[in-house]
Tab-separated table of C-alpha atoms in Angstrom:
chain	number	residue	atom	x	y	z
U	16	MET	CA	139.931	61.625	5.643
U	17	ASN	CA	140.359	64.150	8.456
U	18	HIS	CA	139.067	67.638	7.668
U	19	LEU	CA	140.535	70.813	9.165
U	20	THR	CA	138.038	72.913	11.098
U	21	GLY	CA	140.133	75.742	12.537
U	22	ARG	CA	139.387	79.393	11.873
U	23	ILE	CA	140.845	80.897	8.711
U	24	VAL	CA	143.054	83.821	9.700
U	25	LEU	CA	145.578	86.129	8.084
U	26	GLY	CA	149.152	84.900	8.257
U	27	PRO	CA	152.474	86.742	7.929
U	28	ASN	CA	152.470	89.431	5.291
U	29	ARG	CA	154.488	92.372	4.002
U	30	TYR	CA	154.473	94.688	1.048
U	31	GLY	CA	156.746	97.151	-0.693
U	32	LYS	CA	157.987	98.745	-3.885
U	33	ALA	CA	160.185	96.385	-5.858
U	34	GLU	CA	163.052	97.196	-8.203
U	35	ASN	CA	163.298	100.957	-8.238
U	36	ARG	CA	166.055	101.733	-10.770
U	37	VAL	CA	167.982	104.625	-9.276
U	38	VAL	CA	170.866	106.283	-11.096
U	39	ARG	CA	172.722	108.977	-9.152
U	40	ILE	CA	175.168	111.284	-10.947
U	41	TYR	CA	177.558	113.240	-8.729
U	42	ARG	CA	178.385	116.605	-10.313
U	43	ASP	CA	180.391	118.192	-7.501
U	44	THR	CA	183.387	118.633	-9.818
U	45	VAL	CA	184.002	118.415	-13.563
U	46	ARG	CA	184.936	114.778	-12.950
U	47	HIS	CA	181.533	113.171	-12.456
U	48	GLU	CA	180.798	109.959	-10.542
U	49	ILE	CA	177.954	107.505	-11.077
U	50	ARG	CA	175.950	105.130	-8.890
U	51	ASP	CA	173.519	102.678	-10.503
U	52	LEU	CA	171.195	100.845	-8.123
U	53	ASN	CA	168.166	98.591	-8.078
U	54	VAL	CA	166.394	99.289	-4.774
U	55	THR	CA	163.497	97.394	-3.190
U	56	SER	CA	161.586	98.278	-0.024
U	57	SER	CA	159.559	95.845	2.074
U	58	LEU	CA	157.486	96.783	5.126
U	59	ARG	CA	155.990	94.706	7.925
U	60	GLY	CA	153.501	96.037	10.428
U	61	ASP	CA	149.883	96.291	11.477
U	62	PHE	CA	148.310	95.866	8.064
U	63	ASP	CA	145.638	93.322	8.968
U	64	ALA	CA	142.743	95.631	8.122
U	65	ALA	CA	144.062	96.210	4.616
U	66	HIS	CA	143.927	92.491	3.885
U	67	VAL	CA	140.826	91.468	5.800
U	68	THR	CA	138.472	94.391	5.136
U	69	GLY	CA	140.275	96.481	2.503
U	70	ASP	CA	140.774	99.351	4.972
U	71	GLN	CA	143.907	101.216	3.837
U	72	HIS	CA	144.223	103.717	6.707
U	73	ALA	CA	147.505	102.180	7.933
U	74	VAL	CA	149.007	101.527	4.508
U	75	LEU	CA	151.771	103.779	3.227
U	76	PRO	CA	151.361	103.546	-0.571
U	77	THR	CA	154.099	101.783	-2.449
U	78	ASP	CA	154.341	104.934	-4.565
U	79	SER	CA	155.278	106.868	-1.416
U	80	GLN	CA	158.007	104.295	-0.761
U	81	LYS	CA	159.293	104.843	-4.297
U	82	GLN	CA	159.385	108.619	-3.804
U	83	THR	CA	161.303	108.150	-0.547
U	84	ILE	CA	163.848	105.863	-2.220
U	85	PHE	CA	164.586	108.483	-4.875
U	86	ALA	CA	164.570	111.390	-2.416
U	87	TYR	CA	167.026	109.577	-0.139
U	88	ALA	CA	169.249	108.951	-3.163
U	89	ALA	CA	169.687	112.728	-3.305
U	90	THR	CA	170.123	113.267	0.436
U	91	HIS	CA	171.713	110.069	1.786
U	92	LEU	CA	173.497	108.263	-1.067
U	93	ARG	CA	176.912	109.760	-0.469
U	94	GLY	CA	178.856	106.783	0.817
U	95	SER	CA	178.198	103.060	0.751
U	96	VAL	CA	174.961	101.393	-0.278
U	97	GLU	CA	174.756	99.898	3.216
U	98	ASP	CA	174.579	103.348	4.831
U	99	TYR	CA	171.940	104.414	2.305
U	100	GLY	CA	169.906	101.272	3.029
U	101	LEU	CA	170.176	101.773	6.789
U	102	ALA	CA	168.927	105.361	6.438
U	103	LEU	CA	165.923	104.199	4.424
U	104	ALA	CA	165.029	101.312	6.724
U	105	ARG	CA	165.371	103.452	9.862
U	106	HIS	CA	163.125	106.120	8.322
U	107	PHE	CA	160.318	103.681	7.554
U	108	VAL	CA	160.429	102.151	11.051
U	109	ASP	CA	160.914	105.375	12.997
U	110	ASP	CA	158.704	107.774	11.034
U	111	ILE	CA	155.839	105.631	9.680
U	112	GLY	CA	153.675	104.649	12.646
U	113	PRO	CA	152.212	101.285	11.586
U	114	VAL	CA	155.566	99.933	10.355
U	115	SER	CA	157.297	97.504	12.737
U	116	SER	CA	160.142	96.436	10.461
U	117	ALA	CA	161.592	97.442	7.122
U	118	ARG	CA	163.890	95.677	4.715
U	119	ILE	CA	165.839	97.362	1.932
U	120	GLU	CA	167.363	95.188	-0.777
U	121	ILE	CA	169.925	96.758	-3.101
U	122	GLU	CA	171.750	95.709	-6.237
U	123	ASP	CA	174.734	97.925	-7.106
U	124	PHE	CA	175.744	97.750	-10.783
U	125	PRO	CA	179.381	98.676	-11.479
U	126	TRP	CA	180.571	101.074	-14.179
U	127	GLU	CA	184.104	101.936	-15.279
U	128	ARG	CA	185.393	105.015	-17.031
U	129	VAL	CA	186.191	105.118	-20.718
U	130	GLY	CA	189.891	105.803	-20.379
U	131	ASP	CA	190.122	108.678	-17.935
U	132	HIS	CA	187.171	110.568	-19.378
U	133	PRO	CA	185.437	112.702	-16.732
U	134	HIS	CA	181.845	111.829	-17.633
U	135	THR	CA	181.719	108.671	-19.792
U	136	TRP	CA	181.510	105.070	-18.584
U	137	THR	CA	180.874	101.511	-19.754
U	138	ARG	CA	179.093	98.833	-17.766
U	139	LYS	CA	181.669	96.651	-16.053
U	140	GLY	CA	181.262	92.887	-16.449
U	141	SER	CA	178.438	90.861	-14.928
U	142	GLU	CA	179.345	91.012	-11.242
U	143	VAL	CA	176.806	92.835	-9.058
U	144	ARG	CA	177.271	94.023	-5.489
U	145	THR	CA	174.295	93.376	-3.208
U	146	ALA	CA	173.063	94.482	0.202
U	147	ALA	CA	170.029	93.672	2.330
U	148	ILE	CA	169.360	95.886	5.346
U	149	THR	CA	166.676	95.053	7.895
U	150	VAL	CA	165.570	97.265	10.795
U	151	SER	CA	162.992	96.090	13.314
U	152	GLY	CA	161.454	97.568	16.459
U	153	ALA	CA	162.191	100.731	18.388
U	154	GLY	CA	163.937	101.751	21.575
U	155	GLY	CA	165.172	98.813	23.613
U	156	THR	CA	163.713	96.330	21.143
U	157	ARG	CA	165.504	97.808	18.114
U	158	ARG	CA	167.366	95.244	15.993
U	159	GLU	CA	169.379	95.980	12.882
U	160	TRP	CA	170.982	93.546	10.454
U	161	VAL	CA	173.178	94.076	7.410
U	162	VAL	CA	173.763	91.300	4.895
U	163	ALA	CA	176.154	92.287	2.107
U	164	GLY	CA	177.332	90.298	-0.835
U	165	LEU	CA	177.853	89.835	-4.533
U	166	LYS	CA	176.420	87.750	-7.335
U	167	ASP	CA	177.302	86.697	-10.868
U	168	LEU	CA	181.028	86.629	-10.108
U	169	VAL	CA	182.258	84.119	-12.716
U	170	VAL	CA	185.559	82.407	-11.898
U	171	LEU	CA	187.502	79.615	-13.600
U	172	LYS	CA	190.736	77.770	-12.926
U	173	SER	CA	192.217	75.554	-15.642
U	174	THR	CA	193.951	73.147	-13.246
U	175	GLY	CA	194.363	72.599	-9.512
U	176	SER	CA	191.023	70.826	-9.141
U	177	GLU	CA	190.139	67.145	-8.792
U	178	PHE	CA	187.112	64.988	-8.044
U	179	SER	CA	187.453	61.354	-7.020
U	180	GLY	CA	186.594	58.841	-4.302
U	181	PHE	CA	182.882	59.633	-4.572
U	182	LEU	CA	179.999	57.300	-3.774
U	183	GLU	CA	178.996	55.094	-6.695
U	184	ASP	CA	175.694	53.332	-7.450
U	185	PRO	CA	174.380	51.367	-10.469
U	186	PHE	CA	173.762	54.653	-12.327
U	187	THR	CA	177.222	56.133	-11.819
U	188	VAL	CA	179.128	56.617	-15.063
U	189	LEU	CA	181.236	59.628	-14.053
U	190	GLU	CA	184.966	58.933	-14.185
U	191	PRO	CA	187.131	60.196	-11.321
U	192	THR	CA	189.706	62.805	-12.235
U	193	ASP	CA	192.765	64.326	-10.622
U	194	ASP	CA	192.868	67.314	-12.969
U	195	ARG	CA	189.874	69.241	-14.281
U	196	VAL	CA	188.643	72.722	-15.128
U	197	LEU	CA	186.742	74.222	-12.180
U	198	ALA	CA	184.365	77.064	-13.026
U	199	THR	CA	181.385	78.630	-11.300
U	200	SER	CA	179.280	81.768	-10.978
U	201	LEU	CA	179.351	82.778	-7.338
U	202	VAL	CA	176.495	84.169	-5.263
U	203	VAL	CA	177.911	85.111	-1.872
U	204	ARG	CA	176.358	86.925	1.082
U	205	TRP	CA	177.840	87.667	4.467
U	206	ARG	CA	176.143	88.855	7.648
U	207	TYR	CA	177.728	91.477	9.847
U	208	ALA	CA	177.737	91.010	13.617
U	209	HIS	CA	176.976	94.738	14.011
U	210	THR	CA	176.230	97.817	11.913
U	211	ASP	CA	179.455	99.688	12.679
U	212	ALA	CA	181.772	98.651	9.856
U	213	ASP	CA	183.708	100.004	6.915
U	214	TRP	CA	181.345	98.566	4.309
U	215	ASP	CA	183.356	99.366	1.188
U	216	ARG	CA	186.683	98.184	2.596
U	217	THR	CA	185.077	94.972	3.808
U	218	TYR	CA	183.453	94.320	0.448
U	219	ALA	CA	186.748	94.700	-1.389
U	220	GLY	CA	188.545	92.610	1.221
U	221	VAL	CA	186.039	89.750	1.228
U	222	ARG	CA	186.150	89.585	-2.560
U	223	ALA	CA	189.953	89.522	-2.589
U	224	VAL	CA	190.197	86.825	0.102
U	225	MET	CA	187.686	84.588	-1.676
U	226	LEU	CA	189.411	84.873	-5.039
U	227	ASP	CA	192.826	84.208	-3.519
U	228	ARG	CA	191.545	81.064	-1.801
U	229	PHE	CA	189.782	79.866	-4.955
U	230	ALA	CA	192.938	80.333	-7.007
U	231	ASN	CA	195.467	78.800	-4.627
U	232	LEU	CA	193.616	75.911	-2.984
U	233	GLN	CA	194.195	72.448	-4.436
U	234	SER	CA	190.503	71.627	-4.705
U	235	LYS	CA	189.206	68.140	-4.057
U	236	ALA	CA	185.605	69.248	-4.678
U	237	LEU	CA	183.641	72.438	-5.213
U	238	GLN	CA	182.061	71.950	-1.778
U	239	GLN	CA	185.494	71.961	-0.131
U	240	THR	CA	186.507	75.043	-2.108
U	241	LEU	CA	183.427	76.953	-0.950
U	242	PHE	CA	183.964	76.008	2.698
U	243	GLU	CA	187.613	77.046	2.582
U	244	MET	CA	186.703	80.339	0.920
U	245	GLY	CA	184.136	81.013	3.638
U	246	ARG	CA	186.505	80.057	6.430
U	247	ALA	CA	189.227	82.325	5.035
U	248	VAL	CA	186.779	85.244	4.979
U	249	LEU	CA	185.668	84.742	8.596
U	250	GLU	CA	189.280	84.418	9.729
U	251	ALA	CA	190.170	87.670	7.985
U	252	PHE	CA	187.130	89.633	9.194
U	253	PRO	CA	186.251	88.879	12.840
U	254	TYR	CA	183.193	91.170	12.766
U	255	LEU	CA	181.389	88.927	10.272
U	256	ALA	CA	178.999	86.405	11.816
U	257	GLU	CA	178.494	84.054	8.872
U	258	ILE	CA	178.848	83.747	5.130
U	259	ARG	CA	176.668	81.876	2.649
U	260	LEU	CA	177.974	80.749	-0.717
U	261	GLN	CA	175.982	79.421	-3.656
U	262	ALA	CA	177.751	78.026	-6.702
U	263	PRO	CA	176.691	76.096	-9.784
U	264	ASN	CA	179.319	73.769	-11.208
U	265	LYS	CA	179.860	75.167	-14.705
U	266	HIS	CA	181.035	71.986	-16.377
U	267	HIS	CA	183.790	71.948	-18.994
U	268	PHE	CA	184.115	68.616	-20.793
U	269	LEU	CA	187.191	67.653	-22.791
U	270	TYR	CA	186.104	67.555	-26.436
U	271	ASP	CA	186.780	64.355	-28.364
U	272	LEU	CA	188.879	65.195	-31.432
U	273	ASP	CA	189.990	61.609	-32.159
U	274	ALA	CA	187.707	61.388	-35.200
U	275	PHE	CA	189.802	64.106	-36.826
U	276	GLY	CA	193.147	62.628	-35.830
U	277	ILE	CA	193.838	65.654	-33.660
U	278	PRO	CA	195.230	65.105	-30.162
U	279	ASN	CA	193.480	67.005	-27.373
U	280	ARG	CA	195.980	67.526	-24.576
U	281	GLY	CA	193.539	69.114	-22.188
U	282	GLU	CA	193.193	72.237	-24.305
U	283	VAL	CA	189.783	72.161	-26.044
U	284	PHE	CA	186.587	71.893	-23.982
U	285	HIS	CA	182.848	71.982	-24.448
U	286	ALA	CA	181.266	74.354	-21.907
U	287	ASP	CA	177.929	72.782	-20.946
U	288	ASP	CA	175.581	75.106	-19.056
U	289	ARG	CA	172.802	72.576	-18.267
U	290	PRO	CA	172.296	70.496	-16.228
U	291	TYR	CA	174.660	71.547	-13.468
U	292	GLY	CA	175.493	70.655	-9.910
U	293	LEU	CA	174.414	73.387	-7.491
U	294	MET	CA	176.120	73.816	-4.125
U	295	HIS	CA	174.911	75.804	-1.107
U	296	VAL	CA	177.309	76.209	1.813
U	297	THR	CA	177.024	78.208	5.047
U	298	VAL	CA	180.138	78.889	7.104
U	299	GLN	CA	179.449	80.430	10.501
U	300	ARG	CA	180.876	81.156	13.917
U	301	GLU	CA	179.602	79.175	16.881
U	302	ASP	CA	179.248	82.429	18.851
U	303	ALA	CA	177.557	84.379	16.051
U	304	PRO	CA	174.757	86.704	17.190
U	305	GLU	CA	171.254	85.487	16.390
U	306	ALA	CA	170.249	86.123	12.788
U	307	GLY	CA	166.596	87.002	13.445
U	308	ILE	CA	164.934	87.979	10.176
U	309	ALA	CA	168.180	89.022	8.479
U	310	TRP	CA	167.905	86.252	5.878
U	311	ASP	CA	164.174	86.612	5.290
U	312	GLU	CA	164.293	87.573	1.621
U	313	TYR	CA	161.684	89.697	-0.117
U	314	THR	CA	162.694	89.481	-3.773
U	315	GLY	CA	165.645	87.135	-3.454
U	316	ARG	CA	167.746	89.547	-5.501
U	317	ALA	CA	169.906	90.715	-2.606
């Protein structure tokens, strides 16, 4: 057996304040507005001494990061979550000496009004808007990336989906079908080619394009559906570099009612949540700008 003899050294590292639950109420008029966020900060920089010797002189406490997140909610959370995240990330890189890059991950939980009441809401469904903003370097070496997205968007179509012609082996028992229920819970993230965009309009537009393609495509497989959804988004928004889609196949099996003498004409199903097929698809432009550390997750929540 060969033994390794190289020096033991510190590898890549970062730290931050995870999952700060920030609720911002806008009271400018009698008709209030609400923003409900889960915000995480992550800093990279010259923190070797903190790990190797316990010397904290270069370490901005995670509590200080938390205070900044809440303070910036008061001063910078006026528009989109992407602008708020960019302001935070730029502050940590520009104003905190040892920090070389900062990443801000955001979950944006939607609320809807109770009727037209000016200050009462209910939580809206399970869908969550996400954003991950990364700023690195200064001056001529400055790089900025914005990855926006959504998760837990549950969609289902009762027909217009098939699955056949697949590879078979001795363990294959699945029957091909030309008509099935197709359902999934989408996790989708798209990377901007630059940081000069209408974030809210793009979010609404990407969501609408994806849902339209899901609904109207005659699907031969979930993989094909995801690729076509991604392609439609990039065609509609030329300032997006790439889009990544993750989708579990939420199976719906026709329930056997023969024992009861009841015909089942494709109307009663058993929704089986485990096990499930899980698809990951990236759709990208050949001339997309380099992604750098844009996809380097900290919590994996955004």
